[in-house]
Coordinates of C-alpha atoms and ligand atoms in Angstrom, one line a residue:
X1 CA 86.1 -100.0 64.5
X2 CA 88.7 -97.7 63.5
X3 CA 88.6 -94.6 62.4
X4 CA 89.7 -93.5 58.7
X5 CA 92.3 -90.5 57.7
X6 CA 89.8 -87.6 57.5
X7 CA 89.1 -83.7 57.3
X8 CA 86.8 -82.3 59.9
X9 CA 85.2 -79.2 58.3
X10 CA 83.4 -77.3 60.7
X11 CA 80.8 -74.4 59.3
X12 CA 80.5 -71.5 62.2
X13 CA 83.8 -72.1 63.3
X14 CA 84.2 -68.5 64.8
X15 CA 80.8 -68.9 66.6
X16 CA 80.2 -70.0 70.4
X17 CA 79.3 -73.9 70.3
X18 CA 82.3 -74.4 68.3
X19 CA 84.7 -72.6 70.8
X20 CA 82.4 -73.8 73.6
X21 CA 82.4 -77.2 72.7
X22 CA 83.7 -78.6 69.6
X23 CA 87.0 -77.5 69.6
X24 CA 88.1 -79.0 72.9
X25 CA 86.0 -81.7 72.2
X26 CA 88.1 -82.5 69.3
X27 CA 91.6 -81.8 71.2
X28 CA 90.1 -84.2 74.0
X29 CA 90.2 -86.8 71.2
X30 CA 93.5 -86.3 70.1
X31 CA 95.2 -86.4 73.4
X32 CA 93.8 -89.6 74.2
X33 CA 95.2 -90.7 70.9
X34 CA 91.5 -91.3 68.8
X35 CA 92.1 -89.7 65.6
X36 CA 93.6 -91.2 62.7
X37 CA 97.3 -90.0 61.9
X38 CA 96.1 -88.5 58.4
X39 CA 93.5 -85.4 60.1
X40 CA 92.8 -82.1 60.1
X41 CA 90.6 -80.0 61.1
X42 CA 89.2 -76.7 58.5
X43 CA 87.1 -74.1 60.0
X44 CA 84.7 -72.1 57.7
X45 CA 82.8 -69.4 58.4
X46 CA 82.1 -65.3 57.6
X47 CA 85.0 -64.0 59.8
X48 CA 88.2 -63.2 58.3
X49 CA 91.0 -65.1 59.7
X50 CA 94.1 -66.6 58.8
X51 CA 95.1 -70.0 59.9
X52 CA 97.5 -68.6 62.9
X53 CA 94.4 -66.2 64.0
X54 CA 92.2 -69.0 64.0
X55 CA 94.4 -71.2 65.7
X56 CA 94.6 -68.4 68.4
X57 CA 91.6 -67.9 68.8
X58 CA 89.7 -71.3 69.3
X59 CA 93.1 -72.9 71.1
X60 CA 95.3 -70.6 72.5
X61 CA 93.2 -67.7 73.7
X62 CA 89.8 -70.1 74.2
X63 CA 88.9 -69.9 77.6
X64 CA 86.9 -73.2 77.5
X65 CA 90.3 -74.9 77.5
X66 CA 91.6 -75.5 80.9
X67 CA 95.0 -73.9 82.2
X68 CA 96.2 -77.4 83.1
X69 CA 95.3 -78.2 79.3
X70 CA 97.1 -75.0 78.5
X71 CA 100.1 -75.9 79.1
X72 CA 100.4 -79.8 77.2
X73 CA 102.8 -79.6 74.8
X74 CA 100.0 -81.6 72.8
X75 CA 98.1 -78.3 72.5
X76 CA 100.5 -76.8 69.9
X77 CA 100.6 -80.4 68.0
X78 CA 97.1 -80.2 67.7
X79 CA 96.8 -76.6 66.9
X80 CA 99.2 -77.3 63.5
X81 CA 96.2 -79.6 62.4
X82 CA 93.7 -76.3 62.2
X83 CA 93.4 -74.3 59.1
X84 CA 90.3 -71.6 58.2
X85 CA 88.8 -70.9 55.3
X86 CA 86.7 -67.4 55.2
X87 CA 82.9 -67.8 53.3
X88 CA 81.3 -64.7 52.0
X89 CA 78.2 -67.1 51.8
X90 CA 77.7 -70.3 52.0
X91 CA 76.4 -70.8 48.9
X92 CA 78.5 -68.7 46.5
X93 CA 79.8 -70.3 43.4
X94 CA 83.0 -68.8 44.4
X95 CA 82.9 -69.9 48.0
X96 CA 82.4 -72.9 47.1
X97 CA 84.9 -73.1 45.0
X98 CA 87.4 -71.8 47.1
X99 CA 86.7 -74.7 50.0
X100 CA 86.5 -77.2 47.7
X101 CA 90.0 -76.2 45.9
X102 CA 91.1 -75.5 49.8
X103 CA 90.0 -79.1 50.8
X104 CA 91.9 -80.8 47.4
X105 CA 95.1 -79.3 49.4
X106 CA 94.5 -80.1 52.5
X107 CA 93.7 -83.5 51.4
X108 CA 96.9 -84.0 49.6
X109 CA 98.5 -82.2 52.3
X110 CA 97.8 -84.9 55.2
X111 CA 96.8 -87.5 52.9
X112 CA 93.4 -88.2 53.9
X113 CA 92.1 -89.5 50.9
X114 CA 88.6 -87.9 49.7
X115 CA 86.6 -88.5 53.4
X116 CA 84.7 -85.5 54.8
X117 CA 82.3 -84.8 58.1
X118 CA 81.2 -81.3 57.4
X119 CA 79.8 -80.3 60.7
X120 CA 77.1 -77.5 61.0
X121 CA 77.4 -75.5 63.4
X122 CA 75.4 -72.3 62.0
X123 CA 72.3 -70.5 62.1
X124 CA 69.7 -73.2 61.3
X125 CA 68.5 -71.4 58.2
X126 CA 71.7 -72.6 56.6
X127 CA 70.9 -76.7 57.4
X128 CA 69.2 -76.6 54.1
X129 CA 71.3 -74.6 52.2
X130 CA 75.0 -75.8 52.6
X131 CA 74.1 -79.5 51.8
X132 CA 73.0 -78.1 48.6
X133 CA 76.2 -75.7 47.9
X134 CA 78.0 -79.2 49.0
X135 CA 76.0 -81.1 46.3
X136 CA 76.4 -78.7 43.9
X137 CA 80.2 -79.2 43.9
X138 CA 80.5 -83.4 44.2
X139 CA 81.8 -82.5 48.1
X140 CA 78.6 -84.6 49.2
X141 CA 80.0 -87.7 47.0
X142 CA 83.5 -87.5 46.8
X143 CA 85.1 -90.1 44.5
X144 CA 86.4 -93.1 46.3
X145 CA 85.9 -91.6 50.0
X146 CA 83.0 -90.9 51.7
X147 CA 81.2 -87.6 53.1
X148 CA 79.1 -87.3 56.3
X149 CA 77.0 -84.4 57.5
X150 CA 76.2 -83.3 61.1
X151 CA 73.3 -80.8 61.8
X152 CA 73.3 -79.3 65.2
X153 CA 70.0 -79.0 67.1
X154 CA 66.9 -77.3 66.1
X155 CA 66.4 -80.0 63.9
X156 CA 63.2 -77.8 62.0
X157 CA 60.7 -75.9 64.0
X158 CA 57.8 -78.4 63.8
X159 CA 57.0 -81.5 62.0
X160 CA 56.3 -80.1 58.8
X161 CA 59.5 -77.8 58.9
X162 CA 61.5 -81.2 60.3
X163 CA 59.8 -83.1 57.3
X164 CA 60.8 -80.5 54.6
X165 CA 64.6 -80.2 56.3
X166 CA 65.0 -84.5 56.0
X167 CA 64.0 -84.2 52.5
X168 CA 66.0 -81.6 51.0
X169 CA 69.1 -83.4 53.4
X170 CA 67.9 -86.9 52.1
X171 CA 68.1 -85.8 48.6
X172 CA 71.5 -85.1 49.0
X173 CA 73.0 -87.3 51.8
X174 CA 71.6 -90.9 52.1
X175 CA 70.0 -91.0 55.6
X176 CA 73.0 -93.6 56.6
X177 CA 75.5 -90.3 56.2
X178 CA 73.5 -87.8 58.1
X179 CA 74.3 -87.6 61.6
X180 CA 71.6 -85.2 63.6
X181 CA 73.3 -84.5 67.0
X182 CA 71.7 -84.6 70.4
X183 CA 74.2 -83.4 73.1
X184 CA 72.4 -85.5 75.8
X185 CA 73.0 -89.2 73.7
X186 CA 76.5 -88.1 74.3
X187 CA 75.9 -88.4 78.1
X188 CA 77.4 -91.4 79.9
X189 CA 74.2 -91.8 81.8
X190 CA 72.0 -91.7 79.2
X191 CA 73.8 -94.6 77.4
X192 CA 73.8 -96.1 80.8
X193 CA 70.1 -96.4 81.4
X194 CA 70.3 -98.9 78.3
X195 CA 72.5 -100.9 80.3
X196 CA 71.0 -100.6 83.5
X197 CA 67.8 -102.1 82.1
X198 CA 69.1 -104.7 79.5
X199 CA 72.8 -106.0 81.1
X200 CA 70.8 -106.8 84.4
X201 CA 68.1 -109.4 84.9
X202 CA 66.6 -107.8 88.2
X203 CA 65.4 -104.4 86.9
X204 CA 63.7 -105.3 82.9
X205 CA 61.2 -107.9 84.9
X206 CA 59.5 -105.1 87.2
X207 CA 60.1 -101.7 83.8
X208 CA 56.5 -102.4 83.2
X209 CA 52.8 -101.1 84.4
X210 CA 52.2 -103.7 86.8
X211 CA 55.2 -102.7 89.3
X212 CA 55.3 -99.1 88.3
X213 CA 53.4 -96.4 89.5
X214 CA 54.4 -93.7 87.8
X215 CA 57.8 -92.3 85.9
X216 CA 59.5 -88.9 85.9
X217 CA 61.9 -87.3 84.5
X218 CA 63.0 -83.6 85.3
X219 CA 65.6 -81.3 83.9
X220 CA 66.6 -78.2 86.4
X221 CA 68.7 -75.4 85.1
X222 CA 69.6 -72.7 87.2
X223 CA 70.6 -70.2 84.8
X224 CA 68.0 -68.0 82.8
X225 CA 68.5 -67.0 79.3
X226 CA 71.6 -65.2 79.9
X227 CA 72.8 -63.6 76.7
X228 CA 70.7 -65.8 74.4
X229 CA 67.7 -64.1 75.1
X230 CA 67.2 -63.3 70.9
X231 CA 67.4 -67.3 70.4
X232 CA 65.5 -68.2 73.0
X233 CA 62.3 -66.5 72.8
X234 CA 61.9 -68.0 69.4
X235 CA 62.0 -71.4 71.2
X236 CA 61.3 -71.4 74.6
X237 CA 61.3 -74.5 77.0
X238 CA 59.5 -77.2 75.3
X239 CA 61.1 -76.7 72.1
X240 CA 64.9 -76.1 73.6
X241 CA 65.0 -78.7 75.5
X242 CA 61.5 -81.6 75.7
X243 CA 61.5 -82.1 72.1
X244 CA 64.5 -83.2 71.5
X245 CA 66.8 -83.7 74.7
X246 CA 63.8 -85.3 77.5
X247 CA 62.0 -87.0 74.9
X248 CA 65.5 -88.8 73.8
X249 CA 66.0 -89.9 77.7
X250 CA 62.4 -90.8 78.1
X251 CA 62.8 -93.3 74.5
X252 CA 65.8 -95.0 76.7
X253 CA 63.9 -95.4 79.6
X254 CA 60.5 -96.4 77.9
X255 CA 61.8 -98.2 75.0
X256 CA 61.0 -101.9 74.5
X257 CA 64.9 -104.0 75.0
X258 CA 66.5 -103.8 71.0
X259 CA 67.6 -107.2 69.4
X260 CA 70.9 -106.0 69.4
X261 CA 73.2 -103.3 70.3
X262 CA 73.4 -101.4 66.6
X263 CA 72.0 -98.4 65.1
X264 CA 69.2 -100.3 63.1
X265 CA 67.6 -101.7 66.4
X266 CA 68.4 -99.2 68.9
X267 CA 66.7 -96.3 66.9
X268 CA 63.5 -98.8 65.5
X269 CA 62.9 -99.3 69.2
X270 CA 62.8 -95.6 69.9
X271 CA 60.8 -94.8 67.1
X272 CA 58.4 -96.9 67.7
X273 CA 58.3 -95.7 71.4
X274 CA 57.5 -92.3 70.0
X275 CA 55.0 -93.8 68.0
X276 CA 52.9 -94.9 71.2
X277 CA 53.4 -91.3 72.9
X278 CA 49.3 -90.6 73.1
X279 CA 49.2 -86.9 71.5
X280 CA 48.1 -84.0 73.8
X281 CA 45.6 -82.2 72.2
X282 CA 43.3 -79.2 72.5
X283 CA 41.8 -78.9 76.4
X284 CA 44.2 -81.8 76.6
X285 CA 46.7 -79.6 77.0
X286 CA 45.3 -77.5 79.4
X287 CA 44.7 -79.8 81.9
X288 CA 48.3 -82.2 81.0
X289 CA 50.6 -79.5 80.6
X290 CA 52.0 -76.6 82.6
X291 CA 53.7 -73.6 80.9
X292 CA 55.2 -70.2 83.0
X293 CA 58.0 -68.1 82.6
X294 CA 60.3 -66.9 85.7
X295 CA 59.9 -63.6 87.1
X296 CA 63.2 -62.0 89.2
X297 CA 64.2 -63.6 92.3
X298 CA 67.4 -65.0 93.9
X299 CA 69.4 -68.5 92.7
X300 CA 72.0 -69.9 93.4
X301 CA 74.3 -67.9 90.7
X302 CA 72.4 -64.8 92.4
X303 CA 69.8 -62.3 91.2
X304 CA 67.9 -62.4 88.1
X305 CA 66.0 -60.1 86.4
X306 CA 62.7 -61.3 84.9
X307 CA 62.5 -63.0 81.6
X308 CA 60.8 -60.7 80.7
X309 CA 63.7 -57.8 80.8
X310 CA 66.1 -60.4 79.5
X311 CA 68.5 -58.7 77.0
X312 CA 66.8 -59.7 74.0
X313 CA 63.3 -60.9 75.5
X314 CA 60.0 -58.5 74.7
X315 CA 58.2 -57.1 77.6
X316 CA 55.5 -58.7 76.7
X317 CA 57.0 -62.4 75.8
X318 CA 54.5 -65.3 75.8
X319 CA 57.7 -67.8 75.9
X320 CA 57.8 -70.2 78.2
X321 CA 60.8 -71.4 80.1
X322 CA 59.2 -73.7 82.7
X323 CA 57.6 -76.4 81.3
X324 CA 55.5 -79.5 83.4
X325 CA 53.8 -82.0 82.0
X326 CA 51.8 -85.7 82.2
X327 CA 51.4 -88.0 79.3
X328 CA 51.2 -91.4 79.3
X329 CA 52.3 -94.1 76.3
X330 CA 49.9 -96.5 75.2
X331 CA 51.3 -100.0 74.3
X332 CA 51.3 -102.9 76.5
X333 CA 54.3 -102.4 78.7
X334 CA 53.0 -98.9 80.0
X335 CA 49.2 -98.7 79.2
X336 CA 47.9 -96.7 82.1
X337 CA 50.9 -95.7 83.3
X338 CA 51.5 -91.6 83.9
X339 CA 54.6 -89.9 82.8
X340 CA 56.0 -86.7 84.0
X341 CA 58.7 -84.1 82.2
X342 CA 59.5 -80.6 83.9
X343 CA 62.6 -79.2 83.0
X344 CA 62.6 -75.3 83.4
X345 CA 65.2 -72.3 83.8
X346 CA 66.1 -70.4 87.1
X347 CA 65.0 -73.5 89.3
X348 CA 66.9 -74.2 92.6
X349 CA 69.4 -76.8 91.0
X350 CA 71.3 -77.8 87.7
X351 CA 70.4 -81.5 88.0
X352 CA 69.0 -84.0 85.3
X353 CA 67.2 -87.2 86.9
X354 CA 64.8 -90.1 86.2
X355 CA 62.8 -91.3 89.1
X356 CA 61.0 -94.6 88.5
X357 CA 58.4 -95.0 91.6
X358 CA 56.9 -98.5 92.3
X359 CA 54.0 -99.5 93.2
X360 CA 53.4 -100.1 96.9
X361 CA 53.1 -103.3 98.4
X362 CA 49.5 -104.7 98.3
X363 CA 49.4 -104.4 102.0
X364 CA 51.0 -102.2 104.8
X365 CA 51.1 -104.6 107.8
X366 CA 53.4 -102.5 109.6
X367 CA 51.5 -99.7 109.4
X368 CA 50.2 -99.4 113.0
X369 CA 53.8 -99.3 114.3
X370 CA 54.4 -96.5 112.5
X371 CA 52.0 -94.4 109.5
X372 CA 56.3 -94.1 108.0
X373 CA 55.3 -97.7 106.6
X374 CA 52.4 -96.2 104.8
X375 CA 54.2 -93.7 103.0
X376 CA 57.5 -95.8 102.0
X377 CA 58.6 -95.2 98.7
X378 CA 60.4 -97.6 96.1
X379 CA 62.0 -95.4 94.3
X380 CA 65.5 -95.7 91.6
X381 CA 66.8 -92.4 90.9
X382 CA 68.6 -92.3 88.1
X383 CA 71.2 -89.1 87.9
X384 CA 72.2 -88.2 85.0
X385 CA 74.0 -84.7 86.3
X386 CA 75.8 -84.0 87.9
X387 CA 76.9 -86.8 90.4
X388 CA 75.9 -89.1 88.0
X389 CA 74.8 -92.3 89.3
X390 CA 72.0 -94.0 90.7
X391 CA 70.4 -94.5 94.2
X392 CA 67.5 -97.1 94.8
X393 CA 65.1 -96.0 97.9
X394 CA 63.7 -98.9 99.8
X395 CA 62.6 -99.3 103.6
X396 CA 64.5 -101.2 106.2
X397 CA 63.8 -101.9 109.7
X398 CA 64.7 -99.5 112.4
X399 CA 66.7 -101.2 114.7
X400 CA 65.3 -101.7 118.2
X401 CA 61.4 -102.3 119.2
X402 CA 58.5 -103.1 117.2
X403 CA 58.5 -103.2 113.2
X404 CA 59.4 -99.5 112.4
X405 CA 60.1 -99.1 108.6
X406 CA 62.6 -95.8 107.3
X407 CA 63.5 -95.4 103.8
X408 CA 66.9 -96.0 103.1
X409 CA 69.5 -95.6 99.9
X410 CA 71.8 -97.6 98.4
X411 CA 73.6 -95.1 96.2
X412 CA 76.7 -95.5 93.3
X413 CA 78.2 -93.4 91.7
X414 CA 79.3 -93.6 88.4
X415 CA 82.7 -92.2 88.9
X416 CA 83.8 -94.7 90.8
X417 CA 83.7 -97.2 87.9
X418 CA 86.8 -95.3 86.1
X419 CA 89.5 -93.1 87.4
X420 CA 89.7 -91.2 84.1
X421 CA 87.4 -87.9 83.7
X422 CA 83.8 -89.9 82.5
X423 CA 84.3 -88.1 78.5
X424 CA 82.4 -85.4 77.3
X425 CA 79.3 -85.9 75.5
X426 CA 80.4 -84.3 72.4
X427 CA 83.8 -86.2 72.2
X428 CA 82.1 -89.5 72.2
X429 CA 79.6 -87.8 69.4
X430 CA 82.0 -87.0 67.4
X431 CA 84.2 -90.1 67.4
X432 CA 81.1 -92.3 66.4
X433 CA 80.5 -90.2 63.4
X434 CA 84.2 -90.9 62.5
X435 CA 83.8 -94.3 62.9
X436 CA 80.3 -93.8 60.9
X437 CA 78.0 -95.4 63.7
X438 CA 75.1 -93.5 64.1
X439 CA 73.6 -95.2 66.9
X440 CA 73.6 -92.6 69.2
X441 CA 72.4 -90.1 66.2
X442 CA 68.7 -89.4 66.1
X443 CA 66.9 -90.8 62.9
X444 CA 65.3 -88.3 60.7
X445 CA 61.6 -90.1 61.0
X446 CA 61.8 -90.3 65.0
X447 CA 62.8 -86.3 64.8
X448 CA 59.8 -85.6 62.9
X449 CA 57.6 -88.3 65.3
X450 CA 59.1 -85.8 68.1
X451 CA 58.5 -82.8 66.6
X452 CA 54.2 -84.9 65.7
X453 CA 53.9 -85.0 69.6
X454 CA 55.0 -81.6 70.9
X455 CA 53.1 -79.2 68.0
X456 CA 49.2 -80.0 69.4
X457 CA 51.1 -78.3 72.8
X458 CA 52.3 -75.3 71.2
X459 CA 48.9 -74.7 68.6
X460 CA 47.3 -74.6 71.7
X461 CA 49.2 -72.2 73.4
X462 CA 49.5 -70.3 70.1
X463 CA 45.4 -70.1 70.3
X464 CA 46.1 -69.1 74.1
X465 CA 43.9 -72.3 75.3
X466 CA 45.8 -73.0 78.4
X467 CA 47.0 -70.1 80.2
X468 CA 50.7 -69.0 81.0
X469 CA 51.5 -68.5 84.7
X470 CA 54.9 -67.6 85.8
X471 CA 57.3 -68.8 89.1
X472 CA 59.6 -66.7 91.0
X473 CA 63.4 -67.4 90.0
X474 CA 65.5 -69.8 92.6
X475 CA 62.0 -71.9 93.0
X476 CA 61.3 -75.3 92.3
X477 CA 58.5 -73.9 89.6
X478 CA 55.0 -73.2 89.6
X479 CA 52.1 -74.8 92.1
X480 CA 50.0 -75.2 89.2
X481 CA 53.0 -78.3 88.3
X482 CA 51.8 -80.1 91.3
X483 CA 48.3 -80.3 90.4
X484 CA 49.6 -82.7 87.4
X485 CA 50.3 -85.3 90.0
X486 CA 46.5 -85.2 91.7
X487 CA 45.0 -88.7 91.2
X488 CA 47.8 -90.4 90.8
X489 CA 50.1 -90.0 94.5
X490 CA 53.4 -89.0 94.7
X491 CA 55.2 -85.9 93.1
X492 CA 58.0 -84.0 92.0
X493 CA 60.8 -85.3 93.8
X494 CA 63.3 -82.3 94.6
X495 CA 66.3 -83.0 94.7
X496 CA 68.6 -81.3 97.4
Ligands
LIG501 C1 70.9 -76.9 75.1 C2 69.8 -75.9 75.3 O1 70.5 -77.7 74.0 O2 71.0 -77.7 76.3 C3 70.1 -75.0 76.5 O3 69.7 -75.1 74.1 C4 70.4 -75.9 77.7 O4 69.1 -74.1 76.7 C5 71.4 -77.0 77.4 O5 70.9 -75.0 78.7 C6 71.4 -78.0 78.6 O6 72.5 -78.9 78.3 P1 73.3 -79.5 79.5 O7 74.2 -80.5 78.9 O8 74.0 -78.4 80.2 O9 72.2 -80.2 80.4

């Protein structure tokens, strides 16, 4: 579908995930010619800047454009679409307002008719109160056009504050207009594992318990906490990234095939898959989930201090930024079936990956040429960064006596399927809001179903029932992690 004349109104437009991301993600879309010819673009937020400064600032001088980009002519086009309107506070009488009257112009300007996507990119404490400063005006039901809202990522701090957050939104902005962003739906590869599974015949026949041995799914960062040290030890690991990022892969991978390709079936089948996590609770967690926190060492980007004397961090931080865990999902496709997450900061690699390990065959007949036969694993790995692609492990014959067995790979990789740059997650985001398809938009219930599983973790580790061990910085995490995997065979795979 196509996309309709709008305005783009960005809150926290001076702040880092707009300049970082949203900016050039926006530019990315009108080079390649996806916005309507009636747009602009009005950034809001406490700073004072005119138009021109803001337009230096989050084009011209932005460092997260690329010289190459620099120089298009397009860029200067593009920047004559920005404008900036300063906010004491969001929810002023007068600030309001003063956007609204801004926003009458701006629409008349570029003729865009009364359609709005106010994106919010602010503190969180403000996803409540700007849909109610947008109410307050009519912005959130302007006559004849339409109004959609998009609230970055932490969607509430646990179910109850999730639960609270969709109602005050809902009572604004019917649930088909609210568009909560998750970065990693944006990814190519993540949309791909739908496909993978239900565009091929071959793979949905074996997705089940009685061909799988176990599935796992691991997020590596090497950075630490870096400057966001202040954020982060209000969040830590399982909140930053499992709640929302891994559990969003793990609903593609797990998910039973939709009816269709749409929002309505897509998310009912995720939800529902989230409904059938089996909670981890009390000495549950303990024994299922692995919590530590890096101390200094050496990565890859080169030394590290300890979270611990992270700017921002207190010495004495409980915040986990290494999390491993085992769950499993109880319905009929997976019953009995154990599922890992890690994902963790500092670790040896930046590398996102789903490894699906099958079941061995029933017997190992070549397995006194060679105990190799015994250990052969069936394996697809699933990259989803970098390199994205996917390699299937299998064993073949090695060539010459006897019936010697070696794993082999058969790898792709994704960017060979297009000799453009495979788009950024956050372009593709935001063009689906402007076309109003929320498919790849988690739905407020399956936030707060999320949100249901992860908070037995953290009461526990708020009642200090499972203990917190840490892992040198530049390692692949703590040993305790591979103790998750006794019983079952197998384990982490690490990727080189
Ligand atoms: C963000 C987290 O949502 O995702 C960060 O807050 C994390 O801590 C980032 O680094 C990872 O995203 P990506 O796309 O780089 O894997």
């Amino acid at each position: 579908s196509k996309v309709e004349p709008h305005i783009l109104v960005i809150f926290g437009a001076s702040g880092d995930l707009a300049q970082r991301k949203l900016i050039p993600a926006v530019y990315d879309l009108y080079r390649g010619g996806y916005l309507p010819d009636h747009f602009a673009l009005l950034g809001a937020s406490r700073t004072d800047f005119s138009d021109e400064e803001f337009r230096q600032k989050v084009v011209f001088d932005n460092e997260f454009f690329d010289e190459d980009k620099k120089a298009e002519p397009k860029l200067k086009e593009f920047a004559k679409l920005l404008f900036y309107q300063d906010l004491k506070q969001y929810d002023g009488e007068e600030d309001i307002n003063k956007l609204k009257a801004r926003l009458q112009d701006l629409s008349q300007q570029f003729q865009t008719g009364n359609r709005f996507i106010f994106y919010l990119s602010t503190p969180p404490k403000l996803y409540s109160t700007i849909p109610n400063a947008l109410a307050a005006s009519g912005l959130n039901e302007p006559e004849g056009g339409w109004a959609r809202i998009v609230i970055e990522k932490p969607f509430g701090y646990d179910e109850e504050s999730a639960k609270r957050l969709n109602k005050e939104i809902q009572s604004v902005f019917p649930e088909n207009n609210i568009y909560r962003i998750d970065h990693y739906l944006g990814k190519e590869t993540v949309q791909n594992l739908l496909v993978t599974r239900f565009a091929n015949g071959f793979f949905e026949p074996l997705w089940n318990r009685n061909y799988v041995q176990s599935v796992q799914i691991t997020a590596a960062e090497t950075v630490g906490v870096g400057s966001r040290g202040g954020y982060y030890d209000e969040s830590g690991a399982l909140r930053d990234m499992i709640q929302n990022h891994l559990l969003q892969v793990l609903a593609h991978v797990a998910m039973e095939p939709p009816i269709r390709a749409d929002a309505y079936s897509i998310r009912g089948e995720k939800m529902k898959l989230f409904q059938s996590l089996r909670p981890i609770k009390g000495e549950q967690v303990a024994e299922q989930v692995v919590r530590a926190q890096y101390t200094g060492g050496k990565t890859k980007d080169g030394e590290v201090v300890a979270y611990r004397d992270a700017e921002g961090v207190p010495d004495d931080s409980t915040t986990e930024t290494y999390v491993g865990m085992k769950f499993f999902i109880d319905n009929w496709r997976w019953a009995g079936v154990p599922f890992f997450i890690r994902t963790g900061k500092c670790l040896p690699l930046k590398v996102t990956e789903v490894v699906i390990t099958f079941k061995n065959p029933p017997q190992a007949i070549f397995a006194s040429y060679d105990d190799y036969a015994m250990k052969c694993d069936n394996q697809l790995i699933i990259r989803i960064q970098p390199d994205e692609g996917m390699a299937m492990e299998f064993g073949m014959k090695v060539p010459g006596e006897g019936f010697r067995v070696k794993n082999v790979d058969m790898d792709f990789f994704y960017r060979e399927l297009t000799t453009k740059d495979v788009p950024e997650s956050y372009s593709r985001l935001l063009l689906d809001c402007m076309k109003g398809d929320p498919t790849l938009y988690a739905r407020g219930d399956s936030v707060e179903a999320a949100w249901g599983f992860v908070d037995p973790i953290i009461e526990a580790w708020e009642k200090n029932e499972a203990p917190l061990v840490t892992y040198e910085a530049g390692t692949w995490g703590p040993e305790e992690a591979d103790r998750l995997w006794d019983n079952v065979g197998g384990g982490w795979r690490n990727p080189q």
